[in-house]
Amino acid sequence: MRQTKQAVEALKAINPSILVEGEIGDIGTGSEIHEHAPDLSKGLSTAEEAKQFIESTEVDVLAPAVGNMHGMLTSMVRGETKKRLDIERIAEIKRAAQVLLTLHGGSGTDDEDLRKAIAAGINIVHINTELRVAWRDGLKRGLVEHPDEVVPYKILPPVVYSVKQVVNSRLRLFNGERHFALGM
């Protein structure tokens, strides 16, 4: 908390309008593909911890551990499993913290859990690993379709398409299924 408070003070001294985000609980590290999941129940954030953290650090945005984790499991990449969130915990943290909430490690989370998490108070959802997986899969397709090509703009269209598909589907989900079109 001391280091976070120092970071908030330093950034706000530069520009008071900068939003500073802090993470509490155990969400793991790295936007990577993991073989095994840690026991996510051990490092979950509580509403009391969230309130104390906000009061002590004065962060503008809080990223709590609520069943999420950075990265994805190989079984999630294959579509066999999904992360599950503690929705009631999110609602309790939102009531206690009274700040914007970010879901770090949202990639691979069950869609219905994401809808409920947003309704319970999550304001920002990070899906970096999903985007990276889409990028990699699109690159593989581009290389298979053009095995002798060395010109990037001829290989990369499947990459752009794959990433756009994920972005469009997530924007629809996060915004209540409203239609988004990113030049697909």
PDB file of N, CA, C and O in Angstrom, residues 15-66:
ATOM      1  N   ASN A  15       0.139  15.435 -12.884  1.00  0.00           N
ATOM      2  CA  ASN A  15      -1.140  15.838 -13.472  1.00  0.00           C
ATOM      3  C   ASN A  15      -2.258  15.230 -12.635  1.00  0.00           C
ATOM      4  O   ASN A  15      -2.467  14.013 -12.663  1.00  0.00           O
ATOM      5  N   PRO A  16      -3.007  16.058 -11.918  1.00  0.00           N
ATOM      6  CA  PRO A  16      -4.075  15.543 -11.052  1.00  0.00           C
ATOM      7  C   PRO A  16      -5.173  14.784 -11.799  1.00  0.00           C
ATOM      8  O   PRO A  16      -5.928  14.044 -11.195  1.00  0.00           O
ATOM      9  N   SER A  17      -5.246  14.955 -13.117  1.00  0.00           N
ATOM     10  CA  SER A  17      -6.281  14.281 -13.905  1.00  0.00           C
ATOM     11  C   SER A  17      -5.912  12.856 -14.289  1.00  0.00           C
ATOM     12  O   SER A  17      -6.745  12.117 -14.811  1.00  0.00           O
ATOM     13  N   ILE A  18      -4.665  12.463 -14.067  1.00  0.00           N
ATOM     14  CA  ILE A  18      -4.249  11.096 -14.392  1.00  0.00           C
ATOM     15  C   ILE A  18      -5.008  10.119 -13.503  1.00  0.00           C
ATOM     16  O   ILE A  18      -5.059  10.292 -12.282  1.00  0.00           O
ATOM     17  N   LEU A  19      -5.594   9.108 -14.119  1.00  0.00           N
ATOM     18  CA  LEU A  19      -6.260   8.059 -13.347  1.00  0.00           C
ATOM     19  C   LEU A  19      -5.227   7.007 -12.975  1.00  0.00           C
ATOM     20  O   LEU A  19      -4.489   6.520 -13.833  1.00  0.00           O
ATOM     21  N   VAL A  20      -5.178   6.666 -11.699  1.00  0.00           N
ATOM     22  CA  VAL A  20      -4.212   5.687 -11.214  1.00  0.00           C
ATOM     23  C   VAL A  20      -4.973   4.442 -10.770  1.00  0.00           C
ATOM     24  O   VAL A  20      -5.961   4.532 -10.053  1.00  0.00           O
ATOM     25  N   GLU A  21      -4.467   3.297 -11.213  1.00  0.00           N
ATOM     26  CA  GLU A  21      -5.108   2.024 -10.933  1.00  0.00           C
ATOM     27  C   GLU A  21      -4.233   1.185 -10.024  1.00  0.00           C
ATOM     28  O   GLU A  21      -3.020   1.183 -10.171  1.00  0.00           O
ATOM     29  N   GLY A  22      -4.867   0.491  -9.101  1.00  0.00           N
ATOM     30  CA  GLY A  22      -4.148  -0.415  -8.220  1.00  0.00           C
ATOM     31  C   GLY A  22      -4.799  -1.790  -8.226  1.00  0.00           C
ATOM     32  O   GLY A  22      -6.005  -1.915  -8.386  1.00  0.00           O
ATOM     33  N   GLU A  23      -3.983  -2.820  -8.034  1.00  0.00           N
ATOM     34  CA  GLU A  23      -4.453  -4.206  -8.044  1.00  0.00           C
ATOM     35  C   GLU A  23      -4.280  -4.804  -6.658  1.00  0.00           C
ATOM     36  O   GLU A  23      -3.232  -4.637  -6.040  1.00  0.00           O
ATOM     37  N   ILE A  24      -5.315  -5.498  -6.189  1.00  0.00           N
ATOM     38  CA  ILE A  24      -5.216  -6.194  -4.899  1.00  0.00           C
ATOM     39  C   ILE A  24      -5.636  -7.652  -5.073  1.00  0.00           C
ATOM     40  O   ILE A  24      -6.397  -7.989  -5.967  1.00  0.00           O
ATOM     41  N   GLY A  25      -5.126  -8.475  -4.196  1.00  0.00           N
ATOM     42  CA  GLY A  25      -5.412  -9.902  -4.267  1.00  0.00           C
ATOM     43  C   GLY A  25      -4.406 -10.598  -5.172  1.00  0.00           C
ATOM     44  O   GLY A  25      -3.465  -9.987  -5.665  1.00  0.00           O
ATOM     45  N   ASP A  26      -4.615 -11.874  -5.391  1.00  0.00           N
ATOM     46  CA  ASP A  26      -3.699 -12.670  -6.205  1.00  0.00           C
ATOM     47  C   ASP A  26      -4.346 -12.989  -7.546  1.00  0.00           C
ATOM     48  O   ASP A  26      -5.262 -13.802  -7.633  1.00  0.00           O
ATOM     49  N   ILE A  27      -3.849 -12.327  -8.597  1.00  0.00           N
ATOM     50  CA  ILE A  27      -4.364 -12.529  -9.950  1.00  0.00           C
ATOM     51  C   ILE A  27      -3.307 -13.203 -10.819  1.00  0.00           C
ATOM     52  O   ILE A  27      -3.510 -13.454 -11.991  1.00  0.00           O
ATOM     53  N   GLY A  28      -2.177 -13.519 -10.246  1.00  0.00           N
ATOM     54  CA  GLY A  28      -1.109 -14.145 -11.012  1.00  0.00           C
ATOM     55  C   GLY A  28      -0.347 -13.112 -11.823  1.00  0.00           C
ATOM     56  O   GLY A  28      -0.547 -11.909 -11.672  1.00  0.00           O
ATOM     57  N   THR A  29       0.516 -13.602 -12.681  1.00  0.00           N
ATOM     58  CA  THR A  29       1.348 -12.703 -13.477  1.00  0.00           C
ATOM     59  C   THR A  29       1.325 -13.120 -14.928  1.00  0.00           C
ATOM     60  O   THR A  29       1.202 -14.297 -15.239  1.00  0.00           O
ATOM     61  N   GLY A  30       1.437 -12.172 -15.803  1.00  0.00           N
ATOM     62  CA  GLY A  30       1.698 -12.428 -17.201  1.00  0.00           C
ATOM     63  C   GLY A  30       0.524 -12.828 -18.055  1.00  0.00           C
ATOM     64  O   GLY A  30      -0.297 -13.648 -17.663  1.00  0.00           O
ATOM     65  N   SER A  31       0.473 -12.233 -19.225  1.00  0.00           N
ATOM     66  CA  SER A  31      -0.531 -12.544 -20.230  1.00  0.00           C
ATOM     67  C   SER A  31      -0.016 -13.738 -21.028  1.00  0.00           C
ATOM     68  O   SER A  31       0.369 -13.620 -22.179  1.00  0.00           O
ATOM     69  N   GLU A  32      -0.014 -14.886 -20.378  1.00  0.00           N
ATOM     70  CA  GLU A  32       0.586 -16.091 -20.939  1.00  0.00           C
ATOM     71  C   GLU A  32      -0.436 -17.210 -21.017  1.00  0.00           C
ATOM     72  O   GLU A  32      -1.512 -17.125 -20.433  1.00  0.00           O
ATOM     73  N   ILE A  33      -0.043 -18.264 -21.696  1.00  0.00           N
ATOM     74  CA  ILE A  33      -0.856 -19.482 -21.716  1.00  0.00           C
ATOM     75  C   ILE A  33      -0.251 -20.428 -20.677  1.00  0.00           C
ATOM     76  O   ILE A  33       0.917 -20.778 -20.752  1.00  0.00           O
ATOM     77  N   HIS A  34      -1.069 -20.811 -19.705  1.00  0.00           N
ATOM     78  CA  HIS A  34      -0.617 -21.657 -18.597  1.00  0.00           C
ATOM     79  C   HIS A  34      -1.198 -23.062 -18.748  1.00  0.00           C
ATOM     80  O   HIS A  34      -2.319 -23.233 -19.217  1.00  0.00           O
ATOM     81  N   GLU A  35      -0.448 -24.049 -18.304  1.00  0.00           N
ATOM     82  CA  GLU A  35      -0.935 -25.432 -18.308  1.00  0.00           C
ATOM     83  C   GLU A  35      -1.889 -25.691 -17.146  1.00  0.00           C
ATOM     84  O   GLU A  35      -2.865 -26.415 -17.290  1.00  0.00           O
ATOM     85  N   HIS A  36      -1.577 -25.099 -15.989  1.00  0.00           N
ATOM     86  CA  HIS A  36      -2.363 -25.353 -14.785  1.00  0.00           C
ATOM     87  C   HIS A  36      -2.733 -24.035 -14.127  1.00  0.00           C
ATOM     88  O   HIS A  36      -1.949 -23.081 -14.134  1.00  0.00           O
ATOM     89  N   ALA A  37      -3.899 -23.994 -13.532  1.00  0.00           N
ATOM     90  CA  ALA A  37      -4.362 -22.796 -12.837  1.00  0.00           C
ATOM     91  C   ALA A  37      -3.936 -22.847 -11.382  1.00  0.00           C
ATOM     92  O   ALA A  37      -3.970 -23.901 -10.756  1.00  0.00           O
ATOM     93  N   PRO A  38      -3.554 -21.690 -10.839  1.00  0.00           N
ATOM     94  CA  PRO A  38      -3.327 -21.647  -9.401  1.00  0.00           C
ATOM     95  C   PRO A  38      -4.679 -21.750  -8.689  1.00  0.00           C
ATOM     96  O   PRO A  38      -5.733 -21.622  -9.326  1.00  0.00           O
ATOM     97  N   ASP A  39      -4.650 -21.971  -7.404  1.00  0.00           N
ATOM     98  CA  ASP A  39      -5.888 -22.001  -6.623  1.00  0.00           C
ATOM     99  C   ASP A  39      -6.352 -20.554  -6.463  1.00  0.00           C
ATOM    100  O   ASP A  39      -5.854 -19.820  -5.611  1.00  0.00           O
ATOM    101  N   LEU A  40      -7.295 -20.139  -7.307  1.00  0.00           N
ATOM    102  CA  LEU A  40      -7.748 -18.744  -7.326  1.00  0.00           C
ATOM    103  C   LEU A  40      -8.536 -18.359  -6.077  1.00  0.00           C
ATOM    104  O   LEU A  40      -8.700 -17.180  -5.792  1.00  0.00           O
ATOM    105  N   SER A  41      -9.008 -19.327  -5.320  1.00  0.00           N
ATOM    106  CA  SER A  41      -9.797 -19.007  -4.126  1.00  0.00           C
ATOM    107  C   SER A  41      -8.931 -18.486  -2.986  1.00  0.00           C
ATOM    108  O   SER A  41      -9.437 -17.845  -2.064  1.00  0.00           O
ATOM    109  N   LYS A  42      -7.618 -18.719  -3.035  1.00  0.00           N
ATOM    110  CA  LYS A  42      -6.745 -18.334  -1.919  1.00  0.00           C
ATOM    111  C   LYS A  42      -6.450 -16.850  -1.854  1.00  0.00           C
ATOM    112  O   LYS A  42      -6.246 -16.312  -0.783  1.00  0.00           O
ATOM    113  N   GLY A  43      -6.403 -16.154  -2.982  1.00  0.00           N
ATOM    114  CA  GLY A  43      -6.003 -14.748  -2.964  1.00  0.00           C
ATOM    115  C   GLY A  43      -7.111 -13.789  -3.334  1.00  0.00           C
ATOM    116  O   GLY A  43      -6.843 -12.699  -3.830  1.00  0.00           O
ATOM    117  N   LEU A  44      -8.371 -14.179  -3.100  1.00  0.00           N
ATOM    118  CA  LEU A  44      -9.487 -13.311  -3.464  1.00  0.00           C
ATOM    119  C   LEU A  44      -9.519 -12.048  -2.599  1.00  0.00           C
ATOM    120  O   LEU A  44      -9.217 -12.088  -1.416  1.00  0.00           O
ATOM    121  N   SER A  45      -9.890 -10.947  -3.218  1.00  0.00           N
ATOM    122  CA  SER A  45     -10.023  -9.674  -2.505  1.00  0.00           C
ATOM    123  C   SER A  45     -11.327  -9.658  -1.722  1.00  0.00           C
ATOM    124  O   SER A  45     -12.311 -10.261  -2.134  1.00  0.00           O
ATOM    125  N   THR A  46     -11.326  -8.938  -0.612  1.00  0.00           N
ATOM    126  CA  THR A  46     -12.552  -8.754   0.158  1.00  0.00           C
ATOM    127  C   THR A  46     -12.978  -7.296   0.066  1.00  0.00           C
ATOM    128  O   THR A  46     -12.172  -6.411  -0.259  1.00  0.00           O
ATOM    129  N   ALA A  47     -14.232  -7.058   0.386  1.00  0.00           N
ATOM    130  CA  ALA A  47     -14.754  -5.691   0.365  1.00  0.00           C
ATOM    131  C   ALA A  47     -14.006  -4.818   1.366  1.00  0.00           C
ATOM    132  O   ALA A  47     -13.680  -3.659   1.069  1.00  0.00           O
ATOM    133  N   GLU A  48     -13.704  -5.362   2.527  1.00  0.00           N
ATOM    134  CA  GLU A  48     -12.983  -4.594   3.547  1.00  0.00           C
ATOM    135  C   GLU A  48     -11.577  -4.238   3.081  1.00  0.00           C
ATOM    136  O   GLU A  48     -11.111  -3.114   3.272  1.00  0.00           O
ATOM    137  N   GLU A  49     -10.876  -5.213   2.481  1.00  0.00           N
ATOM    138  CA  GLU A  49      -9.541  -4.931   1.934  1.00  0.00           C
ATOM    139  C   GLU A  49      -9.609  -3.854   0.862  1.00  0.00           C
ATOM    140  O   GLU A  49      -8.752  -2.963   0.807  1.00  0.00           O
ATOM    141  N   ALA A  50     -10.619  -3.941   0.015  1.00  0.00           N
ATOM    142  CA  ALA A  50     -10.775  -2.961  -1.067  1.00  0.00           C
ATOM    143  C   ALA A  50     -10.987  -1.564  -0.489  1.00  0.00           C
ATOM    144  O   ALA A  50     -10.345  -0.597  -0.927  1.00  0.00           O
ATOM    145  N   LYS A  51     -11.857  -1.456   0.484  1.00  0.00           N
ATOM    146  CA  LYS A  51     -12.134  -0.153   1.101  1.00  0.00           C
ATOM    147  C   LYS A  51     -10.868   0.409   1.754  1.00  0.00           C
ATOM    148  O   LYS A  51     -10.530   1.582   1.575  1.00  0.00           O
ATOM    149  N   GLN A  52     -10.174  -0.424   2.496  1.00  0.00           N
ATOM    150  CA  GLN A  52      -8.937   0.004   3.156  1.00  0.00           C
ATOM    151  C   GLN A  52      -7.886   0.423   2.135  1.00  0.00           C
ATOM    152  O   GLN A  52      -7.202   1.431   2.303  1.00  0.00           O
ATOM    153  N   PHE A  53      -7.756  -0.341   1.052  1.00  0.00           N
ATOM    154  CA  PHE A  53      -6.779  -0.038   0.009  1.00  0.00           C
ATOM    155  C   PHE A  53      -7.093   1.311  -0.640  1.00  0.00           C
ATOM    156  O   PHE A  53      -6.190   2.136  -0.838  1.00  0.00           O
ATOM    157  N   ILE A  54      -8.348   1.542  -0.958  1.00  0.00           N
ATOM    158  CA  ILE A  54      -8.761   2.804  -1.591  1.00  0.00           C
ATOM    159  C   ILE A  54      -8.501   3.970  -0.637  1.00  0.00           C
ATOM    160  O   ILE A  54      -7.942   5.000  -1.030  1.00  0.00           O
ATOM    161  N   GLU A  55      -8.886   3.824   0.608  1.00  0.00           N
ATOM    162  CA  GLU A  55      -8.685   4.899   1.592  1.00  0.00           C
ATOM    163  C   GLU A  55      -7.208   5.177   1.831  1.00  0.00           C
ATOM    164  O   GLU A  55      -6.808   6.332   1.988  1.00  0.00           O
ATOM    165  N   SER A  56      -6.392   4.141   1.834  1.00  0.00           N
ATOM    166  CA  SER A  56      -4.964   4.299   2.109  1.00  0.00           C
ATOM    167  C   SER A  56      -4.176   4.831   0.920  1.00  0.00           C
ATOM    168  O   SER A  56      -3.221   5.583   1.092  1.00  0.00           O
ATOM    169  N   THR A  57      -4.555   4.416  -0.275  1.00  0.00           N
ATOM    170  CA  THR A  57      -3.753   4.749  -1.455  1.00  0.00           C
ATOM    171  C   THR A  57      -4.337   5.872  -2.301  1.00  0.00           C
ATOM    172  O   THR A  57      -3.618   6.532  -3.028  1.00  0.00           O
ATOM    173  N   GLU A  58      -5.663   6.017  -2.247  1.00  0.00           N
ATOM    174  CA  GLU A  58      -6.393   6.998  -3.058  1.00  0.00           C
ATOM    175  C   GLU A  58      -6.297   6.722  -4.557  1.00  0.00           C
ATOM    176  O   GLU A  58      -6.356   7.643  -5.374  1.00  0.00           O
ATOM    177  N   VAL A  59      -6.175   5.429  -4.934  1.00  0.00           N
ATOM    178  CA  VAL A  59      -6.226   5.091  -6.356  1.00  0.00           C
ATOM    179  C   VAL A  59      -7.612   5.428  -6.890  1.00  0.00           C
ATOM    180  O   VAL A  59      -8.591   5.462  -6.152  1.00  0.00           O
ATOM    181  N   ASP A  60      -7.675   5.678  -8.182  1.00  0.00           N
ATOM    182  CA  ASP A  60      -8.937   6.028  -8.826  1.00  0.00           C
ATOM    183  C   ASP A  60      -9.682   4.800  -9.333  1.00  0.00           C
ATOM    184  O   ASP A  60     -10.899   4.816  -9.502  1.00  0.00           O
ATOM    185  N   VAL A  61      -8.925   3.745  -9.633  1.00  0.00           N
ATOM    186  CA  VAL A  61      -9.468   2.529 -10.221  1.00  0.00           C
ATOM    187  C   VAL A  61      -8.880   1.343  -9.466  1.00  0.00           C
ATOM    188  O   VAL A  61      -7.687   1.321  -9.175  1.00  0.00           O
ATOM    189  N   LEU A  62      -9.722   0.352  -9.181  1.00  0.00           N
ATOM    190  CA  LEU A  62      -9.276  -0.816  -8.426  1.00  0.00           C
ATOM    191  C   LEU A  62      -9.451  -2.075  -9.267  1.00  0.00           C
ATOM    192  O   LEU A  62     -10.496  -2.278  -9.883  1.00  0.00           O
ATOM    193  N   ALA A  63      -8.426  -2.920  -9.258  1.00  0.00           N
ATOM    194  CA  ALA A  63      -8.468  -4.218  -9.944  1.00  0.00           C
ATOM    195  C   ALA A  63      -8.398  -5.316  -8.882  1.00  0.00           C
ATOM    196  O   ALA A  63      -7.320  -5.682  -8.433  1.00  0.00           O
ATOM    197  N   PRO A  64      -9.563  -5.818  -8.444  1.00  0.00           N
ATOM    198  CA  PRO A  64      -9.568  -6.851  -7.403  1.00  0.00           C
ATOM    199  C   PRO A  64      -9.477  -8.265  -7.966  1.00  0.00           C
ATOM    200  O   PRO A  64      -9.778  -8.508  -9.139  1.00  0.00           O
ATOM    201  N   ALA A  65      -9.079  -9.183  -7.111  1.00  0.00           N
ATOM    202  CA  ALA A  65      -9.084 -10.604  -7.447  1.00  0.00           C
ATOM    203  C   ALA A  65     -10.457 -11.160  -7.084  1.00  0.00           C
ATOM    204  O   ALA A  65     -10.842 -11.170  -5.916  1.00  0.00           O
ATOM    205  N   VAL A  66     -11.196 -11.593  -8.112  1.00  0.00           N
ATOM    206  CA  VAL A  66     -12.571 -12.063  -7.918  1.00  0.00           C
ATOM    207  C   VAL A  66     -12.833 -13.368  -8.690  1.00  0.00           C
ATOM    208  O   VAL A  66     -13.935 -13.600  -9.164  1.00  0.00           O
TER     209      VAL A  66
END
